[in-house]
mmCIF file of C-alpha atoms in Angstrom:
data_model
loop_
_atom_site.group_PDB
_atom_site.id
_atom_site.type_symbol
_atom_site.label_atom_id
_atom_site.label_comp_id
_atom_site.label_asym_id
_atom_site.label_seq_id
_atom_site.Cartn_x
_atom_site.Cartn_y
_atom_site.Cartn_z
ATOM 1 C CA UNK G 1 -13.988 21.048 -5.587
ATOM 2 C CA UNK G 2 -12.148 18.489 -3.731
ATOM 3 C CA UNK G 3 -8.546 19.831 -2.447
ATOM 4 C CA UNK G 4 -6.283 16.625 -1.006
ATOM 5 C CA UNK G 5 -3.714 17.171 1.087
ATOM 6 C CA UNK G 6 -0.778 14.579 1.694
ATOM 7 C CA UNK G 7 2.477 14.263 2.176
ATOM 8 C CA UNK G 8 4.990 11.161 1.872
ATOM 9 C CA UNK G 9 6.014 11.359 6.124
ATOM 10 C CA UNK G 10 4.225 11.608 9.193
ATOM 11 C CA UNK G 11 5.100 14.969 10.984
ATOM 12 C CA UNK G 12 5.910 17.312 7.857
ATOM 13 C CA UNK G 13 2.475 19.594 9.106
ATOM 14 C CA UNK G 14 0.453 17.655 7.044
ATOM 15 C CA UNK G 15 -2.937 18.154 9.045
ATOM 16 C CA UNK G 16 -2.104 21.835 9.594
ATOM 17 C CA UNK G 17 -2.093 22.460 6.016
ATOM 18 C CA UNK G 18 -5.756 20.428 5.927
ATOM 19 C CA UNK G 19 -7.794 21.951 8.915
ATOM 20 C CA UNK G 20 -5.896 26.030 7.763
ATOM 21 C CA UNK G 21 -7.280 26.248 4.807
ATOM 22 C CA UNK G 22 -10.646 24.659 6.054
ATOM 23 C CA UNK G 23 -11.150 27.359 7.869
ATOM 24 C CA UNK G 24 -10.050 29.585 5.304
ATOM 25 C CA UNK G 25 -12.497 27.779 2.563
ATOM 26 C CA UNK G 26 -15.231 27.365 5.424
ATOM 27 C CA UNK G 27 -17.815 26.487 2.471
ATOM 28 C CA UNK G 28 -15.596 23.785 2.242
ATOM 29 C CA UNK G 29 -16.382 20.072 4.400
ATOM 30 C CA UNK G 30 -12.525 19.013 5.917
ATOM 31 C CA UNK G 31 -12.466 14.676 6.187
ATOM 32 C CA UNK G 32 -9.910 12.993 8.036
ATOM 33 C CA UNK G 33 -8.828 10.078 5.952
ATOM 34 C CA UNK G 34 -5.534 9.514 8.308
ATOM 35 C CA UNK G 35 -7.937 6.445 9.922
ATOM 36 C CA UNK G 36 -4.920 4.935 11.891
ATOM 37 C CA UNK G 37 -4.165 8.222 13.447
ATOM 38 C CA UNK G 38 -6.762 11.358 12.950
ATOM 39 C CA UNK G 39 -5.965 14.388 14.594
ATOM 40 C CA UNK G 40 -7.921 16.933 12.872
ATOM 41 C CA UNK G 41 -9.982 17.479 15.003
ATOM 42 C CA UNK G 42 -7.480 17.571 18.049
ATOM 43 C CA UNK G 43 -5.947 20.634 16.321
ATOM 44 C CA UNK G 44 -9.962 21.877 15.614
ATOM 45 C CA UNK G 45 -10.511 21.263 19.651
ATOM 46 C CA UNK G 46 -13.725 19.085 18.664
ATOM 47 C CA UNK G 47 -14.879 16.752 20.918
ATOM 48 C CA UNK G 48 -16.188 13.500 18.401
ATOM 49 C CA UNK G 49 -19.649 12.314 18.636
ATOM 50 C CA UNK G 50 -21.157 9.359 18.643
ATOM 51 C CA UNK G 51 -19.733 7.465 15.770
ATOM 52 C CA UNK G 52 -20.975 5.347 12.926
ATOM 53 C CA UNK G 53 -20.198 1.838 12.498
ATOM 54 C CA UNK G 54 -17.806 0.212 10.184
ATOM 55 C CA UNK G 55 -18.809 -2.804 9.875
ATOM 56 C CA UNK G 56 -16.934 -5.965 8.052
ATOM 57 C CA UNK G 57 -18.406 -9.069 6.436
ATOM 58 C CA UNK G 58 -17.107 -11.979 8.211
ATOM 59 C CA UNK G 59 -18.162 -15.959 7.529
ATOM 60 C CA UNK G 60 -20.523 -17.410 10.127
ATOM 61 C CA UNK G 61 -20.095 -21.491 9.353
ATOM 62 C CA UNK G 62 -23.131 -23.713 10.448
ATOM 63 C CA UNK G 63 -21.770 -27.064 11.299
ATOM 64 C CA UNK G 64 -25.424 -28.635 10.634
ATOM 65 C CA UNK G 65 -25.162 -28.215 7.076
ATOM 66 C CA UNK G 66 -21.438 -28.162 5.797
ATOM 67 C CA UNK G 67 -20.807 -31.253 4.292
ATOM 68 C CA UNK G 68 -17.224 -30.534 4.428
ATOM 69 C CA UNK G 69 -15.631 -29.818 0.635
ATOM 70 C CA UNK G 70 -13.270 -27.407 1.777
ATOM 71 C CA UNK G 71 -14.467 -25.154 -1.093
ATOM 72 C CA UNK G 72 -14.537 -22.417 1.117
ATOM 73 C CA UNK G 73 -10.766 -22.667 2.613
ATOM 74 C CA UNK G 74 -9.200 -23.675 -1.193
ATOM 75 C CA UNK G 75 -10.700 -19.848 -2.798
ATOM 76 C CA UNK G 76 -9.384 -18.089 0.586
ATOM 77 C CA UNK G 77 -6.649 -15.735 -0.628
ATOM 78 C CA UNK G 78 -6.241 -14.760 2.817
ATOM 79 C CA UNK G 79 -5.694 -18.161 4.383
ATOM 80 C CA UNK G 80 -7.678 -16.896 6.839
ATOM 81 C CA UNK G 81 -9.890 -20.482 6.814
ATOM 82 C CA UNK G 82 -8.448 -23.853 8.206
ATOM 83 C CA UNK G 83 -10.091 -27.019 8.600
ATOM 84 C CA UNK G 84 -10.502 -28.636 11.519
ATOM 85 C CA UNK G 85 -9.882 -33.025 11.141
ATOM 86 C CA UNK G 86 -13.664 -33.800 10.637
ATOM 87 C CA UNK G 87 -13.086 -30.933 7.280
ATOM 88 C CA UNK G 88 -14.458 -28.712 8.756
ATOM 89 C CA UNK G 89 -14.060 -24.918 8.492
ATOM 90 C CA UNK G 90 -13.135 -22.194 11.481
ATOM 91 C CA UNK G 91 -12.063 -19.270 10.695
ATOM 92 C CA UNK G 92 -9.343 -16.988 12.094
ATOM 93 C CA UNK G 93 -10.671 -13.766 12.364
ATOM 94 C CA UNK G 94 -7.749 -11.521 12.508
ATOM 95 C CA UNK G 95 -6.685 -12.150 9.081
ATOM 96 C CA UNK G 96 -10.018 -12.193 7.356
ATOM 97 C CA UNK G 97 -10.677 -9.282 4.904
ATOM 98 C CA UNK G 98 -14.208 -9.907 4.418
ATOM 99 C CA UNK G 99 -13.719 -10.707 0.527
ATOM 100 C CA UNK G 100 -17.677 -12.908 0.851
ATOM 101 C CA UNK G 101 -15.753 -15.000 -1.834
ATOM 102 C CA UNK G 102 -16.192 -17.672 0.867
ATOM 103 C CA UNK G 103 -19.905 -17.538 1.146
ATOM 104 C CA UNK G 104 -20.239 -17.424 -2.766
ATOM 105 C CA UNK G 105 -18.665 -20.586 -3.736
ATOM 106 C CA UNK G 106 -20.053 -22.339 -1.151
ATOM 107 C CA UNK G 107 -22.932 -25.237 -2.645
ATOM 108 C CA UNK G 108 -24.327 -26.111 0.659
ATOM 109 C CA UNK G 109 -27.201 -22.895 1.280
ATOM 110 C CA UNK G 110 -27.046 -22.645 4.894
ATOM 111 C CA UNK G 111 -23.684 -23.908 5.585
ATOM 112 C CA UNK G 112 -22.384 -20.571 5.399
ATOM 113 C CA UNK G 113 -24.089 -17.435 7.189
ATOM 114 C CA UNK G 114 -23.363 -13.042 7.353
ATOM 115 C CA UNK G 115 -22.080 -12.002 10.239
ATOM 116 C CA UNK G 116 -19.789 -8.923 11.024
ATOM 117 C CA UNK G 117 -17.441 -7.543 12.592
ATOM 118 C CA UNK G 118 -16.831 -3.558 13.578
ATOM 119 C CA UNK G 119 -13.840 -2.078 12.210
ATOM 120 C CA UNK G 120 -13.905 1.464 12.666
ATOM 121 C CA UNK G 121 -15.994 4.421 12.819
ATOM 122 C CA UNK G 122 -16.983 7.458 11.035
ATOM 123 C CA UNK G 123 -17.346 10.608 13.136
ATOM 124 C CA UNK G 124 -19.498 14.043 11.533
ATOM 125 C CA UNK G 125 -19.063 16.974 14.150
ATOM 126 C CA UNK G 126 -19.375 20.956 13.454
ATOM 127 C CA UNK G 127 -16.300 22.769 14.113
ATOM 128 C CA UNK G 128 -16.020 26.150 15.518
ATOM 129 C CA UNK G 129 -15.692 27.545 12.510
ATOM 130 C CA UNK G 130 -18.314 27.107 11.008
ATOM 131 C CA UNK G 131 -17.385 23.849 8.360
ATOM 132 C CA UNK G 132 -18.219 20.162 8.722
ATOM 133 C CA UNK G 133 -15.507 17.991 10.126
ATOM 134 C CA UNK G 134 -15.898 14.333 8.848
ATOM 135 C CA UNK G 135 -13.521 11.991 10.610
ATOM 136 C CA UNK G 136 -12.401 7.809 9.753
ATOM 137 C CA UNK G 137 -11.093 5.987 12.963
ATOM 138 C CA UNK G 138 -9.517 2.410 12.729
ATOM 139 C CA UNK G 139 -10.244 0.640 15.824
ATOM 140 C CA UNK G 140 -7.387 -0.010 17.918
ATOM 141 C CA UNK G 141 -5.731 -3.569 17.049
ATOM 142 C CA UNK G 142 -7.444 -3.618 13.653
ATOM 143 C CA UNK G 143 -5.630 -4.000 10.507
ATOM 144 C CA UNK G 144 -8.525 -2.871 8.016
ATOM 145 C CA UNK G 145 -7.284 0.383 7.468
ATOM 146 C CA UNK G 146 -8.829 0.345 3.531
ATOM 147 C CA UNK G 147 -12.071 -0.189 4.478
ATOM 148 C CA UNK G 148 -12.391 2.653 6.754
ATOM 149 C CA UNK G 149 -11.297 4.895 4.359
ATOM 150 C CA UNK G 150 -13.173 3.778 1.775
ATOM 151 C CA UNK G 151 -16.394 3.696 3.659
ATOM 152 C CA UNK G 152 -15.248 7.188 5.219
ATOM 153 C CA UNK G 153 -14.596 8.632 1.684
ATOM 154 C CA UNK G 154 -18.228 7.070 0.747
ATOM 155 C CA UNK G 155 -19.668 9.024 3.254
ATOM 156 C CA UNK G 156 -18.200 12.092 2.211
ATOM 157 C CA UNK G 157 -18.802 11.870 -1.577
ATOM 158 C CA UNK G 158 -22.429 10.794 -1.128
ATOM 159 C CA UNK G 159 -22.987 14.215 1.128
ATOM 160 C CA UNK G 160 -21.180 16.433 -2.002
ATOM 161 C CA UNK G 161 -19.854 19.501 -1.998
ATOM 162 C CA UNK G 162 -16.900 20.925 -1.816
ATOM 163 C CA UNK G 163 -14.721 19.008 0.322
ATOM 164 C CA UNK G 164 -11.112 18.758 1.550
ATOM 165 C CA UNK G 165 -8.841 15.399 2.056
ATOM 166 C CA UNK G 166 -6.490 15.240 4.920
ATOM 167 C CA UNK G 167 -4.681 11.728 4.037
ATOM 168 C CA UNK G 168 -2.501 9.166 5.584
ATOM 169 C CA UNK G 169 1.293 9.811 5.670
ATOM 170 C CA UNK G 170 3.464 7.717 2.695
ATOM 171 C CA UNK G 171 2.147 6.271 -0.713
ATOM 172 C CA UNK G 172 0.895 2.682 -0.205
ATOM 173 C CA UNK G 173 -2.738 1.335 -2.126
ATOM 174 C CA UNK G 174 -4.495 3.097 0.832
ATOM 175 C CA UNK G 175 -2.902 6.644 -0.785
ATOM 176 C CA UNK G 176 -4.187 5.831 -4.213
ATOM 177 C CA UNK G 177 -7.544 5.188 -3.110
ATOM 178 C CA UNK G 178 -7.872 8.294 -0.718
ATOM 179 C CA UNK G 179 -6.424 10.639 -3.544
ATOM 180 C CA UNK G 180 -8.444 9.174 -6.620
ATOM 181 C CA UNK G 181 -10.825 11.520 -7.970
ATOM 182 C CA UNK G 182 -9.040 15.070 -6.303
ATOM 183 C CA UNK G 183 -9.030 17.787 -8.526
ATOM 184 C CA UNK G 184 -5.589 18.441 -7.056
ATOM 185 C CA UNK G 185 -3.329 17.247 -4.324
ATOM 186 C CA UNK G 186 -1.429 19.373 -1.743
ATOM 187 C CA UNK G 187 1.991 17.455 -1.552
ATOM 188 C CA UNK G 188 3.510 18.930 1.822
ATOM 189 C CA UNK G 189 7.294 18.588 2.744
ATOM 190 C CA UNK G 190 10.446 19.399 4.533
ATOM 191 C CA UNK G 191 13.631 20.742 3.693
ATOM 192 C CA UNK G 192 15.337 17.531 4.231
ATOM 193 C CA UNK G 193 16.580 14.279 2.391
ATOM 194 C CA UNK G 194 14.294 11.747 4.232
ATOM 195 C CA UNK G 195 11.570 14.589 3.270
ATOM 196 C CA UNK G 196 12.801 14.741 -0.331
ATOM 197 C CA UNK G 197 12.808 10.909 -1.020
ATOM 198 C CA UNK G 198 9.278 10.699 0.672
ATOM 199 C CA UNK G 199 8.256 13.850 -1.924
ATOM 200 C CA UNK G 200 9.438 12.331 -4.987
ATOM 201 C CA UNK G 201 7.194 8.902 -3.649
ATOM 202 C CA UNK G 202 3.927 11.048 -3.770
ATOM 203 C CA UNK G 203 4.895 12.674 -6.871
ATOM 204 C CA UNK G 204 5.084 9.394 -8.847
ATOM 205 C CA UNK G 205 1.508 8.740 -7.283
ATOM 206 C CA UNK G 206 0.371 12.014 -8.391
ATOM 207 C CA UNK G 207 1.845 11.540 -11.804
ATOM 208 C CA UNK G 208 0.642 8.281 -12.158
ATOM 209 C CA UNK G 209 -2.655 9.237 -11.319
ATOM 210 C CA UNK G 210 -2.623 12.254 -13.414
ATOM 211 C CA UNK G 211 -3.798 14.517 -10.815
ATOM 212 C CA UNK G 212 -2.629 18.316 -10.980
ATOM 213 C CA UNK G 213 -0.287 18.735 -8.023
ATOM 214 C CA UNK G 214 1.627 21.477 -6.261
ATOM 215 C CA UNK G 215 4.029 21.377 -3.211
ATOM 216 C CA UNK G 216 4.182 23.390 -0.007
ATOM 217 C CA UNK G 217 7.303 23.220 1.960
ATOM 218 C CA UNK G 218 7.195 23.426 5.776
ATOM 219 C CA UNK G 219 10.037 24.577 8.263
ATOM 220 C CA UNK G 220 11.569 26.515 4.648
ATOM 221 C CA UNK G 221 14.563 27.859 6.289
ATOM 222 C CA UNK G 222 16.336 24.619 8.416
ATOM 223 C CA UNK G 223 17.562 22.482 5.132
ATOM 224 C CA UNK G 224 18.627 22.736 2.063
ATOM 225 C CA UNK G 225 15.986 23.208 -0.818
ATOM 226 C CA UNK G 226 17.586 22.333 -4.079
ATOM 227 C CA UNK G 227 16.451 18.520 -3.691
ATOM 228 C CA UNK G 228 13.175 19.737 -3.614
ATOM 229 C CA UNK G 229 13.392 22.492 -6.119
ATOM 230 C CA UNK G 230 14.853 19.486 -8.615
ATOM 231 C CA UNK G 231 11.557 16.945 -7.937
ATOM 232 C CA UNK G 232 9.349 20.012 -8.555
ATOM 233 C CA UNK G 233 10.800 20.915 -11.790
ATOM 234 C CA UNK G 234 11.209 17.513 -12.774
ATOM 235 C CA UNK G 235 7.293 16.350 -12.397
ATOM 236 C CA UNK G 236 6.297 19.717 -13.246
ATOM 237 C CA UNK G 237 4.971 20.280 -10.003
ATOM 238 C CA UNK G 238 4.776 24.469 -8.952
ATOM 239 C CA UNK G 239 5.973 25.708 -5.681
ATOM 240 C CA UNK G 240 2.549 27.240 -3.991
ATOM 241 C CA UNK G 241 3.831 28.145 -0.939
ATOM 242 C CA UNK G 242 6.727 28.372 1.985
ATOM 243 C CA UNK G 243 6.019 28.174 5.548
ATOM 244 C CA UNK G 244 8.682 29.023 7.834
ATOM 245 C CA UNK G 245 10.058 26.996 11.035
ATOM 246 C CA UNK G 246 8.520 29.389 13.548
ATOM 247 C CA UNK G 247 8.082 29.177 17.061
ATOM 248 C CA UNK G 248 4.731 30.605 17.061
ATOM 249 C CA UNK G 249 3.157 28.046 14.945
ATOM 250 C CA UNK G 250 4.495 25.510 17.630
ATOM 251 C CA UNK G 251 2.843 27.658 20.115
ATOM 252 C CA UNK G 252 -0.417 27.542 17.882
ATOM 253 C CA UNK G 253 -0.317 23.977 17.264
ATOM 254 C CA UNK G 254 -0.190 23.292 20.968
ATOM 255 C CA UNK G 255 -2.842 25.539 21.825
ATOM 256 C CA UNK G 256 -5.196 24.201 18.831
ATOM 257 C CA UNK G 257 -5.098 28.116 17.882
ATOM 258 C CA UNK G 258 -5.644 28.151 14.113
ATOM 259 C CA UNK G 259 -2.592 30.014 13.144
ATOM 260 C CA UNK G 260 -4.868 31.569 10.505
ATOM 261 C CA UNK G 261 -7.197 33.223 13.218
ATOM 262 C CA UNK G 262 -4.006 35.379 14.675
ATOM 263 C CA UNK G 263 -2.826 38.257 13.591
ATOM 264 C CA UNK G 264 0.978 37.071 13.268
ATOM 265 C CA UNK G 265 3.162 37.546 10.548
ATOM 266 C CA UNK G 266 2.983 33.473 9.997
ATOM 267 C CA UNK G 267 -0.264 33.311 9.447
ATOM 268 C CA UNK G 268 0.188 35.817 5.492
ATOM 269 C CA UNK G 269 1.521 32.713 4.148
ATOM 270 C CA UNK G 270 -1.702 30.309 4.818
ATOM 271 C CA UNK G 271 -3.849 32.933 2.997
ATOM 272 C CA UNK G 272 -0.746 33.452 -0.270
ATOM 273 C CA UNK G 273 -1.437 29.269 -0.514
ATOM 274 C CA UNK G 274 -5.107 29.000 -0.097
ATOM 275 C CA UNK G 275 -5.341 31.733 -3.125
ATOM 276 C CA UNK G 276 -2.214 29.824 -4.715
ATOM 277 C CA UNK G 277 -4.056 26.829 -4.834
ATOM 278 C CA UNK G 278 -7.399 28.106 -6.088
ATOM 279 C CA UNK G 279 -5.679 29.614 -9.549
ATOM 280 C CA UNK G 280 -3.663 26.095 -10.065
ATOM 281 C CA UNK G 281 -7.046 24.857 -10.315
ATOM 282 C CA UNK G 282 -8.905 27.473 -12.212
ATOM 283 C CA UNK G 283 -5.879 26.667 -14.520
ATOM 284 C CA UNK G 284 -6.089 23.329 -14.455
#
């Protein structure tokens, strides 16, 4: 089973929901796909182990064999290859997407050799709560989010078993790939105009991908839920839980104490959300 937890904007409580579900569903592996700013390990008080490098192909030009035909520059969609005065290629490293098109089209054997650069890391750790955490992290200054996300997800799927994907916020291209193949998507939102607007982006995306989706309203009680209720009805996505705006939850967050491991009344909400999610998966 794959449960994906997503949210249209940052700060909606997506990671709190993800980590809480992982603790309650101990047989699941939690996968942090928010590779630009992973924080599940922080909430779970886990020190990341030595990571596995995520490498991106980049061409290494051997001017000794290069005839200066310019085909590599012509085929590069990212305009990462320019020709010098002698007609020989120069790589603009930051623009290169690692697609290998230049090497495939090059007619001269040995003119383009394989080289790589590290764009991120994948970490695997055992948590204090008995389940595994897989974390993808983009290197600071790098822009190839998609590559790191893809490799992190591939590694998690290769291991198999039950998975919880904690995705990045938003509804861009990388979110499509993160959500793809999910048995159910948990869309975390908040009862504000911005929350409703961003929720619709997620619901539109999951509707397009034909993915079963449920809604969790975080910070319930701080705003009007009318727009959220309207979107729930419009897209046929039930609301499976309302997390109250609570100082106790905030205190747990900053002390790295999972709310579900306390006797606080607010913890009950997460147990109810877990049960509703499992019920919805069975009914789908």
